[in-house]
Amino acid sequence: MDLVKWGIEQVLYPVMERRKGNRIRPYLKELQASECLSASEIEALRLKKLSRLLHACADKVPAYSFLRQEAVGIDADPVSVLRGVAILTKSDYMKNPDSYLAEGTDPATLIRNKSGGSTSEPVSFYMDRCTVEHFEAARWRGLSWYGISPGSRCVMIWGNPLEMNQQQFRKYRMKERWLKNRIAFPAYSLKPEAMSGYLAVINSFGPEYFYGYSSALHTFATLMQEQKLQLSFRPKVVVSTSETLHDYQRDRIAEVFGCPVVNEYGARDGGMIAYQCPMGGMHLCAENLWLELVDEKTGEPVAEGQSGIVLLTDLNNLSQPRLRYRVGDRAVRSDARCGCGRELPLLGAVDGREDDMFLRVDGQYVHGHAFNHVARAMGVLEKFQIVQEAPERAVLKIIPKPAATRTEVEAFVQGIESLLPGTAIHVEEVTDIPPTASGKYRYAIRRFPLT
Ligand SMILES: [Zn+2]
């Protein structure tokens, strides 16, 4: 019996609910009930939440005060009213984020978060607890489809918290192990020579599931294969998150870990968006969000099978709502029904973030997200892109913010250099960083094969 799991589920969660009013488990129960509803019942539930959100925007959110004229229309046809609202880009939002705060909301009671630092200027935003707990509940619902529950043992191939000192890091690790039943291996500093040590820990821990960036999981699986290392148990599932999961990655991870590989689609500033079911369907977390896929030029909804830009409207965040928020991804519209029987709407292929694993001259791997981590923490750049041509050399293009000082920019460059010791980094200050041929902006590109 896993005592830590028992403690988390039977003691920790009930205590958090009683003392702090945490509602993840009640929300999870609601989501597990609503996933059994028919498509029309799910739609009715979402329309009700959309009307509530639009009324709250009209009544209390300065940026959306123009919706007051639409009050009658909101009840009659909330979808048309929503479509009449202009698409919200990150830069438009950042011109006046406070105007999206609902009147009477005290920011001190909200959870502050930050995204970006790579694809655009960093975006700061607030979420209330209700919203964050709905995201968590949506993740646990997706995981429950694979027999995973909140206390299940987990191994993460994940970014190390760079800005912590040793003592803080020790505390973080203890918290992960004993309050979340998780241990993490560093995606920002993966050492091939340490793989047999990692495997010994993993095999003795025996996690129910693995969780990580797709590129990091793929590199981990490749190293296991090369070094003929094997798991001594069969995990329930490997969850790939935060990046596009390519078929070649999924195939290798599934082969090496010996279990299904599932795709989780979320965004730092958009929450949990979709979860893949055991039949392969990417089910939208539809009770939590209103997702639109529109043509980039016309703004009109794309047809079935067509790719469009993703616009998100969170249905729970009444504290700082963002309507039709352009999160930066593309996805294909699917009107299909899933064979699993759930009538939650489906999403076709998702073209999300693309990160690469970088290789240091000493053979250590560094996940590309580590660079974004530095940029986000410093907040002095509008955009950057690092291209590693070979382990010994890389080019770093930067567009500093107009207000950034020389010292701040140099500190950012030093932060990047410290992640790739021994690599000569040529820094170029530029005025534009064009997207790749696919139209996707990428901030971390490796130009040579790892194997
Ligand atoms: Zn399904």
Short mmCIF file of C-alpha atoms and ligand atoms in Angstrom, two decimals:
data_model
loop_
_atom_site.label_atom_id
_atom_site.label_comp_id
_atom_site.label_asym_id
_atom_site.label_seq_id
_atom_site.Cartn_x
_atom_site.Cartn_y
_atom_site.Cartn_z
CA MET A 1 0.00 0.00 0.00
CA ASP A 2 1.24 3.49 -0.86
CA LEU A 3 0.96 5.36 2.44
CA VAL A 4 1.84 8.73 0.92
CA LYS A 5 -0.99 8.35 -1.59
CA TRP A 6 -3.36 7.35 1.19
CA GLY A 7 -2.24 10.36 3.28
CA ILE A 8 -2.71 12.80 0.40
CA GLU A 9 -6.15 11.53 -0.54
CA GLN A 10 -7.55 10.69 2.89
CA VAL A 11 -5.94 13.40 5.05
CA LEU A 12 -4.32 16.24 3.07
CA TYR A 13 -7.18 16.94 0.65
CA PRO A 14 -9.93 16.80 3.32
CA VAL A 15 -7.84 19.13 5.54
CA MET A 16 -7.26 21.58 2.64
CA GLU A 17 -10.99 21.52 1.97
CA ARG A 18 -11.94 22.21 5.57
CA ARG A 19 -9.25 24.75 6.41
CA LYS A 20 -8.69 26.59 3.16
CA GLY A 21 -11.95 26.01 1.33
CA ASN A 22 -10.14 24.11 -1.44
CA ARG A 23 -12.69 22.78 -3.93
CA ILE A 24 -10.63 20.71 -6.39
CA ARG A 25 -12.35 17.44 -5.47
CA PRO A 26 -15.91 18.80 -5.60
CA TYR A 27 -15.11 20.37 -9.02
CA LEU A 28 -13.60 17.05 -10.13
CA LYS A 29 -16.83 15.27 -9.15
CA GLU A 30 -18.84 17.83 -11.13
CA LEU A 31 -16.63 17.31 -14.20
CA GLN A 32 -16.85 13.54 -13.88
CA ALA A 33 -20.63 13.87 -13.83
CA SER A 34 -20.83 16.32 -16.74
CA GLU A 35 -18.61 14.21 -19.01
CA CYS A 36 -21.42 11.63 -18.97
CA LEU A 37 -24.00 14.13 -20.27
CA SER A 38 -25.21 14.24 -23.86
CA ALA A 39 -23.69 16.78 -26.27
CA SER A 40 -26.81 18.95 -26.06
CA GLU A 41 -26.82 18.89 -22.25
CA ILE A 42 -23.12 19.86 -22.18
CA GLU A 43 -23.84 22.69 -24.63
CA ALA A 44 -26.72 23.96 -22.46
CA LEU A 45 -24.46 23.99 -19.41
CA ARG A 46 -21.76 25.91 -21.29
CA LEU A 47 -24.21 28.47 -22.71
CA LYS A 48 -25.46 29.16 -19.20
CA LYS A 49 -21.89 29.77 -17.99
CA LEU A 50 -21.12 31.93 -21.03
CA SER A 51 -24.19 34.11 -20.35
CA ARG A 52 -23.15 34.48 -16.71
CA LEU A 53 -19.63 35.50 -17.77
CA LEU A 54 -20.84 38.05 -20.36
CA HIS A 55 -23.22 39.62 -17.85
CA ALA A 56 -20.39 39.82 -15.29
CA CYS A 57 -18.18 41.47 -17.93
CA ALA A 58 -20.89 43.98 -18.84
CA ASP A 59 -21.62 44.86 -15.23
CA LYS A 60 -18.18 44.97 -13.69
CA VAL A 61 -15.29 44.91 -16.15
CA PRO A 62 -14.30 48.34 -17.54
CA ALA A 63 -12.76 46.89 -20.73
CA TYR A 64 -16.10 45.24 -21.52
CA SER A 65 -18.48 47.96 -20.38
CA PHE A 66 -19.70 48.28 -24.00
CA LEU A 67 -21.48 44.94 -23.46
CA ARG A 68 -24.06 46.74 -21.27
CA GLN A 69 -25.89 47.68 -24.45
CA GLU A 70 -26.11 43.97 -25.29
CA ALA A 71 -27.66 42.83 -21.99
CA VAL A 72 -30.85 41.56 -23.63
CA GLY A 73 -28.90 39.89 -26.46
CA ILE A 74 -26.72 38.03 -23.99
CA ASP A 75 -29.64 35.98 -22.72
CA ALA A 76 -31.04 35.38 -26.17
CA ASP A 77 -27.81 34.46 -27.97
CA PRO A 78 -24.58 34.66 -25.95
CA VAL A 79 -22.53 33.10 -28.75
CA SER A 80 -23.36 35.93 -31.18
CA VAL A 81 -22.58 38.52 -28.51
CA LEU A 82 -19.22 36.86 -27.83
CA ARG A 83 -18.41 36.76 -31.55
CA GLY A 84 -19.04 40.48 -31.72
CA VAL A 85 -16.20 41.11 -29.26
CA ALA A 86 -12.84 41.87 -30.88
CA ILE A 87 -10.12 39.21 -30.65
CA LEU A 88 -7.84 40.00 -27.73
CA THR A 89 -4.13 39.79 -28.52
CA LYS A 90 -1.50 39.61 -25.79
CA SER A 91 -0.17 43.06 -26.67
CA ASP A 92 -3.66 44.64 -26.68
CA TYR A 93 -4.33 43.13 -23.29
CA MET A 94 -0.99 44.32 -21.88
CA LYS A 95 -1.75 47.94 -22.85
CA ASN A 96 -4.11 48.12 -19.90
CA PRO A 97 -4.43 44.86 -17.94
CA ASP A 98 -6.11 46.60 -15.01
CA SER A 99 -9.11 47.47 -17.19
CA TYR A 100 -9.89 43.72 -17.30
CA LEU A 101 -10.11 43.48 -13.52
CA ALA A 102 -13.68 43.27 -12.29
CA GLU A 103 -14.70 46.22 -10.14
CA GLY A 104 -14.60 45.42 -6.45
CA THR A 105 -11.93 42.75 -6.93
CA ASP A 106 -8.94 43.04 -4.66
CA PRO A 107 -5.85 41.88 -6.59
CA ALA A 108 -4.26 40.89 -3.27
CA THR A 109 -6.81 38.06 -3.02
CA LEU A 110 -5.98 36.76 -6.51
CA ILE A 111 -3.22 34.52 -7.86
CA ARG A 112 -0.77 36.44 -9.99
CA ASN A 113 0.79 34.65 -12.91
CA LYS A 114 3.06 35.44 -15.82
CA SER A 115 3.57 33.90 -19.23
CA GLY A 116 5.65 34.60 -22.30
CA GLY A 117 9.06 36.17 -22.37
CA SER A 118 9.73 34.34 -25.59
CA THR A 119 6.88 34.51 -28.07
CA SER A 120 5.92 38.04 -27.15
CA GLU A 121 6.41 40.40 -24.30
CA PRO A 122 5.59 38.76 -20.95
CA VAL A 123 1.91 38.76 -20.06
CA SER A 124 0.90 39.29 -16.43
CA PHE A 125 -2.54 38.25 -15.38
CA TYR A 126 -4.63 37.30 -12.40
CA MET A 127 -6.70 34.23 -11.77
CA ASP A 128 -8.99 33.57 -8.87
CA ARG A 129 -8.87 30.37 -6.87
CA CYS A 130 -12.05 29.09 -8.44
CA THR A 131 -10.42 29.24 -11.89
CA VAL A 132 -7.17 27.58 -10.82
CA GLU A 133 -9.02 24.84 -8.97
CA HIS A 134 -11.14 24.18 -12.08
CA PHE A 135 -7.91 23.80 -14.11
CA GLU A 136 -6.59 21.32 -11.56
CA ALA A 137 -9.87 19.43 -11.51
CA ALA A 138 -9.81 19.21 -15.33
CA ARG A 139 -6.31 17.74 -15.21
CA TRP A 140 -7.35 15.14 -12.63
CA ARG A 141 -10.41 14.27 -14.67
CA GLY A 142 -8.19 13.58 -17.71
CA LEU A 143 -5.81 11.54 -15.61
CA SER A 144 -8.71 9.63 -14.03
CA TRP A 145 -9.40 8.14 -17.47
CA TYR A 146 -6.13 6.22 -16.94
CA GLY A 147 -6.74 5.19 -13.33
CA ILE A 148 -4.70 8.06 -11.87
CA SER A 149 -5.87 9.98 -8.80
CA PRO A 150 -4.44 13.03 -6.96
CA GLY A 151 -2.16 10.97 -4.69
CA SER A 152 -0.78 8.67 -7.42
CA ARG A 153 3.00 8.35 -7.54
CA CYS A 154 4.48 10.38 -10.34
CA VAL A 155 7.88 10.87 -11.94
CA MET A 156 8.31 14.14 -13.78
CA ILE A 157 10.90 14.99 -16.42
CA TRP A 158 10.60 18.65 -15.71
CA GLY A 159 12.25 22.06 -15.47
CA ASN A 160 14.21 22.72 -12.30
CA PRO A 161 13.20 25.86 -10.46
CA LEU A 162 16.24 27.93 -11.48
CA GLU A 163 15.79 30.87 -9.18
CA MET A 164 15.88 28.87 -5.90
CA ASN A 165 18.82 28.58 -3.57
CA GLN A 166 19.86 25.19 -2.19
CA GLN A 167 17.76 25.41 0.93
CA GLN A 168 14.65 26.48 -0.99
CA PHE A 169 15.30 23.68 -3.49
CA ARG A 170 15.53 21.08 -0.71
CA LYS A 171 12.24 22.31 0.72
CA TYR A 172 10.64 22.22 -2.74
CA ARG A 173 11.83 18.63 -3.25
CA MET A 174 10.49 17.51 0.13
CA LYS A 175 7.14 19.12 -0.61
CA GLU A 176 6.98 17.44 -4.01
CA ARG A 177 7.82 14.04 -2.51
CA TRP A 178 5.67 14.01 0.61
CA LEU A 179 2.76 16.33 -0.22
CA LYS A 180 2.41 15.48 -3.92
CA ASN A 181 4.00 12.01 -4.15
CA ARG A 182 6.21 13.21 -6.99
CA ILE A 183 9.88 13.15 -7.79
CA ALA A 184 11.38 15.09 -10.67
CA PHE A 185 14.36 14.58 -12.95
CA PRO A 186 15.84 17.70 -14.44
CA ALA A 187 14.84 18.54 -18.00
CA TYR A 188 17.13 21.57 -17.81
CA SER A 189 20.22 19.51 -16.97
CA LEU A 190 19.75 15.92 -18.09
CA LYS A 191 23.03 14.01 -17.75
CA PRO A 192 23.48 10.93 -19.97
CA GLU A 193 26.08 9.50 -17.56
CA ALA A 194 23.55 9.71 -14.71
CA MET A 195 20.84 7.71 -16.51
CA SER A 196 21.49 4.41 -14.72
CA GLY A 197 21.26 6.29 -11.40
CA TYR A 198 17.96 7.93 -12.49
CA LEU A 199 16.61 4.52 -13.47
CA ALA A 200 17.57 2.96 -10.14
CA VAL A 201 15.57 5.66 -8.34
CA ILE A 202 12.63 5.32 -10.73
CA ASN A 203 12.53 1.53 -10.45
CA SER A 204 12.58 1.62 -6.68
CA PHE A 205 9.93 4.40 -6.57
CA GLY A 206 7.65 2.62 -9.08
CA PRO A 207 5.49 5.54 -10.21
CA GLU A 208 1.98 4.99 -11.54
CA TYR A 209 2.66 7.54 -14.28
CA PHE A 210 5.26 9.82 -15.86
CA TYR A 211 4.72 13.45 -16.74
CA GLY A 212 6.90 15.78 -18.80
CA TYR A 213 7.64 17.92 -21.83
CA SER A 214 7.37 15.79 -24.98
CA SER A 215 10.90 16.66 -26.17
CA ALA A 216 12.37 15.83 -22.75
CA LEU A 217 10.43 12.55 -22.46
CA HIS A 218 11.59 11.64 -25.96
CA THR A 219 15.25 12.37 -25.12
CA PHE A 220 14.91 10.41 -21.86
CA ALA A 221 13.45 7.43 -23.74
CA THR A 222 16.18 7.64 -26.39
CA LEU A 223 18.91 7.62 -23.74
CA MET A 224 17.27 4.63 -22.02
CA GLN A 225 17.20 2.79 -25.33
CA GLU A 226 20.83 3.63 -26.18
CA GLN A 227 22.04 2.56 -22.75
CA LYS A 228 19.80 -0.54 -22.75
CA LEU A 229 18.06 0.59 -19.54
CA GLN A 230 14.62 -0.75 -18.73
CA LEU A 231 11.79 -0.13 -16.32
CA SER A 232 11.21 -2.99 -13.91
CA PHE A 233 7.45 -2.27 -13.86
CA ARG A 234 4.70 -1.17 -16.23
CA PRO A 235 3.41 2.36 -15.64
CA LYS A 236 -0.24 3.16 -16.34
CA VAL A 237 0.50 6.06 -18.68
CA VAL A 238 3.04 8.67 -19.77
CA VAL A 239 1.60 12.18 -20.02
CA SER A 240 3.16 14.57 -22.49
CA THR A 241 2.43 18.21 -21.86
CA SER A 242 3.28 21.81 -22.80
CA GLU A 243 4.52 21.07 -26.31
CA THR A 244 3.33 19.53 -29.55
CA LEU A 245 3.61 15.74 -29.28
CA HIS A 246 4.91 14.39 -32.58
CA ASP A 247 4.19 10.82 -33.71
CA TYR A 248 7.88 9.87 -33.75
CA GLN A 249 8.13 11.03 -30.12
CA ARG A 250 4.98 9.21 -29.05
CA ASP A 251 6.13 5.97 -30.74
CA ARG A 252 9.52 5.91 -29.08
CA ILE A 253 8.21 6.89 -25.63
CA ALA A 254 5.48 4.21 -25.83
CA GLU A 255 7.99 1.58 -26.95
CA VAL A 256 10.50 2.33 -24.17
CA PHE A 257 8.03 2.94 -21.31
CA GLY A 258 5.72 0.12 -22.42
CA CYS A 259 2.45 1.99 -21.86
CA PRO A 260 0.10 4.47 -23.59
CA VAL A 261 1.36 8.03 -24.17
CA VAL A 262 -1.31 10.66 -23.70
CA ASN A 263 -1.34 14.24 -24.82
CA GLU A 264 -2.34 16.99 -22.38
CA TYR A 265 -2.99 20.38 -23.96
CA GLY A 266 -2.76 23.35 -21.66
CA ALA A 267 -1.37 26.87 -21.71
CA ARG A 268 0.16 28.88 -18.91
CA ASP A 269 -2.22 31.74 -19.58
CA GLY A 270 -5.10 29.55 -20.74
CA GLY A 271 -5.24 26.72 -18.24
CA MET A 272 -6.18 23.15 -19.04
CA ILE A 273 -7.61 23.12 -22.55
CA ALA A 274 -7.96 19.51 -23.73
CA TYR A 275 -7.11 15.97 -22.62
CA GLN A 276 -6.68 12.90 -24.72
CA CYS A 277 -8.87 9.91 -23.87
CA PRO A 278 -7.83 6.24 -24.17
CA MET A 279 -9.53 6.10 -27.59
CA GLY A 280 -7.26 8.90 -28.82
CA GLY A 281 -9.83 11.73 -28.85
CA MET A 282 -8.60 15.16 -27.69
CA HIS A 283 -11.58 16.16 -25.54
CA LEU A 284 -11.98 19.83 -24.77
CA CYS A 285 -12.36 20.78 -21.10
CA ALA A 286 -15.54 22.27 -22.43
CA GLU A 287 -17.26 23.00 -19.12
CA ASN A 288 -14.38 25.33 -18.22
CA LEU A 289 -13.77 27.18 -21.45
CA TRP A 290 -15.22 28.39 -24.69
CA LEU A 291 -12.75 27.66 -27.47
CA GLU A 292 -13.01 29.12 -30.96
CA LEU A 293 -10.89 28.27 -33.99
CA VAL A 294 -10.88 31.13 -36.47
CA ASP A 295 -9.14 32.06 -39.68
CA GLU A 296 -6.16 34.28 -38.94
CA LYS A 297 -7.01 36.83 -41.64
CA THR A 298 -10.81 36.95 -41.67
CA GLY A 299 -11.49 36.08 -38.01
CA GLU A 300 -14.30 33.78 -39.22
CA PRO A 301 -14.73 30.26 -37.77
CA VAL A 302 -12.79 27.67 -39.76
CA ALA A 303 -14.52 24.68 -41.36
CA GLU A 304 -14.33 21.09 -40.14
CA GLY A 305 -10.84 19.70 -40.77
CA GLN A 306 -9.30 23.16 -41.18
CA SER A 307 -6.64 24.69 -38.96
CA GLY A 308 -7.35 27.96 -37.17
CA ILE A 309 -5.89 30.15 -34.45
CA VAL A 310 -7.03 29.26 -30.94
CA LEU A 311 -9.15 31.83 -29.08
CA LEU A 312 -9.93 31.11 -25.45
CA THR A 313 -12.65 32.42 -23.20
CA ASP A 314 -12.39 31.06 -19.68
CA LEU A 315 -15.88 30.48 -18.32
CA ASN A 316 -14.95 30.54 -14.62
CA ASN A 317 -12.65 33.54 -14.27
CA LEU A 318 -14.98 36.36 -13.31
CA SER A 319 -12.18 38.31 -11.57
CA GLN A 320 -10.11 39.22 -14.61
CA PRO A 321 -11.92 37.88 -17.65
CA ARG A 322 -10.32 37.87 -21.08
CA LEU A 323 -12.75 37.21 -23.90
CA ARG A 324 -11.53 35.59 -27.13
CA TYR A 325 -7.94 35.64 -25.93
CA ARG A 326 -5.44 34.69 -28.62
CA VAL A 327 -3.26 32.23 -26.80
CA GLY A 328 -0.73 31.73 -29.63
CA ASP A 329 -1.47 28.16 -30.78
CA ARG A 330 -3.21 26.70 -33.79
CA ALA A 331 -5.48 23.65 -33.88
CA VAL A 332 -7.65 21.78 -36.33
CA ARG A 333 -11.43 21.81 -35.95
CA SER A 334 -13.06 18.45 -35.47
CA ASP A 335 -16.82 17.87 -35.38
CA ALA A 336 -16.36 14.11 -34.93
CA ARG A 337 -17.76 12.03 -32.09
CA CYS A 338 -15.33 9.98 -30.06
CA GLY A 339 -15.58 6.21 -29.84
CA CYS A 340 -15.16 6.35 -26.06
CA GLY A 341 -18.75 7.54 -25.65
CA ARG A 342 -17.92 10.89 -24.04
CA GLU A 343 -19.71 13.67 -25.87
CA LEU A 344 -17.34 16.42 -24.79
CA PRO A 345 -16.35 18.21 -28.02
CA LEU A 346 -13.14 17.15 -29.73
CA LEU A 347 -10.17 19.10 -30.96
CA GLY A 348 -8.20 17.96 -34.02
CA ALA A 349 -4.40 18.17 -34.19
CA VAL A 350 -2.89 20.85 -31.96
CA ASP A 351 0.08 22.83 -33.19
CA GLY A 352 1.36 24.13 -29.89
CA ARG A 353 4.70 25.13 -28.55
CA GLU A 354 7.83 23.67 -30.10
CA ASP A 355 10.85 23.31 -27.88
CA ASP A 356 14.11 21.54 -28.49
CA MET A 357 16.58 19.85 -26.22
CA PHE A 358 19.97 21.59 -26.40
CA LEU A 359 23.30 19.80 -25.92
CA ARG A 360 26.13 21.22 -23.84
CA VAL A 361 29.76 20.57 -24.77
CA ASP A 362 30.08 18.34 -21.69
CA GLY A 363 27.27 16.11 -23.02
CA GLN A 364 24.53 17.36 -20.68
CA TYR A 365 21.09 18.12 -22.13
CA VAL A 366 19.26 21.40 -21.51
CA HIS A 367 15.58 21.71 -22.29
CA GLY A 368 14.82 24.81 -24.40
CA HIS A 369 12.26 25.98 -21.86
CA ALA A 370 15.13 26.85 -19.51
CA PHE A 371 15.91 29.88 -21.74
CA ASN A 372 12.31 30.99 -21.58
CA HIS A 373 12.47 30.62 -17.81
CA VAL A 374 15.37 33.09 -17.65
CA ALA A 375 13.59 35.53 -19.98
CA ARG A 376 10.36 35.37 -18.02
CA ALA A 377 12.10 35.94 -14.70
CA MET A 378 13.96 39.00 -16.01
CA GLY A 379 11.26 40.54 -18.20
CA VAL A 380 13.63 42.83 -20.10
CA LEU A 381 13.02 41.51 -23.62
CA GLU A 382 10.28 41.83 -26.15
CA LYS A 383 11.47 38.73 -27.98
CA PHE A 384 14.45 36.44 -28.27
CA GLN A 385 15.55 33.40 -30.17
CA ILE A 386 18.45 31.08 -29.52
CA VAL A 387 19.68 28.79 -32.29
CA GLN A 388 22.27 26.16 -31.42
CA GLU A 389 24.18 25.36 -34.60
CA ALA A 390 26.52 22.85 -32.92
CA PRO A 391 27.31 22.05 -29.26
CA GLU A 392 30.16 24.60 -29.44
CA ARG A 393 28.27 27.51 -30.98
CA ALA A 394 24.93 29.26 -30.87
CA VAL A 395 23.37 32.50 -32.06
CA LEU A 396 21.21 34.52 -29.67
CA LYS A 397 18.95 37.14 -31.25
CA ILE A 398 17.38 39.62 -28.90
CA ILE A 399 14.91 42.48 -29.06
CA PRO A 400 15.21 44.34 -25.74
CA LYS A 401 12.29 46.38 -24.41
CA PRO A 402 12.79 50.11 -25.02
CA ALA A 403 13.11 50.71 -21.27
CA ALA A 404 15.63 47.91 -20.66
CA THR A 405 19.05 49.07 -19.50
CA ARG A 406 22.34 47.75 -20.85
CA THR A 407 23.06 46.08 -17.50
CA GLU A 408 19.71 44.27 -17.55
CA VAL A 409 20.27 43.01 -21.10
CA GLU A 410 23.78 41.85 -20.18
CA ALA A 411 22.37 40.02 -17.15
CA PHE A 412 19.92 38.21 -19.44
CA VAL A 413 22.75 37.19 -21.81
CA GLN A 414 24.78 35.95 -18.83
CA GLY A 415 21.77 33.95 -17.65
CA ILE A 416 21.60 32.25 -21.06
CA GLU A 417 25.37 31.68 -21.15
CA SER A 418 25.30 30.03 -17.74
CA LEU A 419 22.94 27.38 -19.12
CA LEU A 420 25.35 26.51 -21.94
CA PRO A 421 28.87 26.71 -20.49
CA GLY A 422 31.53 26.18 -23.13
CA THR A 423 29.23 27.14 -26.02
CA ALA A 424 30.31 30.31 -27.83
CA ILE A 425 27.15 32.44 -28.04
CA HIS A 426 27.08 35.13 -30.67
CA VAL A 427 24.63 37.84 -29.56
CA GLU A 428 22.77 39.91 -32.16
CA GLU A 429 20.43 42.75 -31.30
CA VAL A 430 17.77 42.77 -34.02
CA THR A 431 14.53 44.57 -34.78
CA ASP A 432 12.51 41.54 -35.87
CA ILE A 433 12.56 37.77 -35.45
CA PRO A 434 10.51 36.22 -38.23
CA PRO A 435 8.46 33.04 -37.72
CA THR A 436 9.58 29.73 -39.20
CA ALA A 437 8.25 28.44 -42.54
CA SER A 438 5.27 26.85 -40.76
CA GLY A 439 4.27 30.30 -39.49
CA LYS A 440 5.18 29.39 -35.92
CA TYR A 441 7.48 31.59 -33.90
CA ARG A 442 10.13 29.48 -32.16
CA TYR A 443 12.51 30.74 -29.51
CA ALA A 444 14.73 27.68 -29.03
CA ILE A 445 16.00 25.80 -32.07
CA ARG A 446 18.65 23.10 -32.28
CA ARG A 447 20.06 22.64 -35.76
CA PHE A 448 21.90 19.31 -35.41
CA PRO A 449 20.67 15.81 -34.62
CA LEU A 450 21.13 14.42 -31.12
CA THR A 451 21.58 10.83 -32.22
ZN ZN B 1 -12.89 9.92 -26.21
#
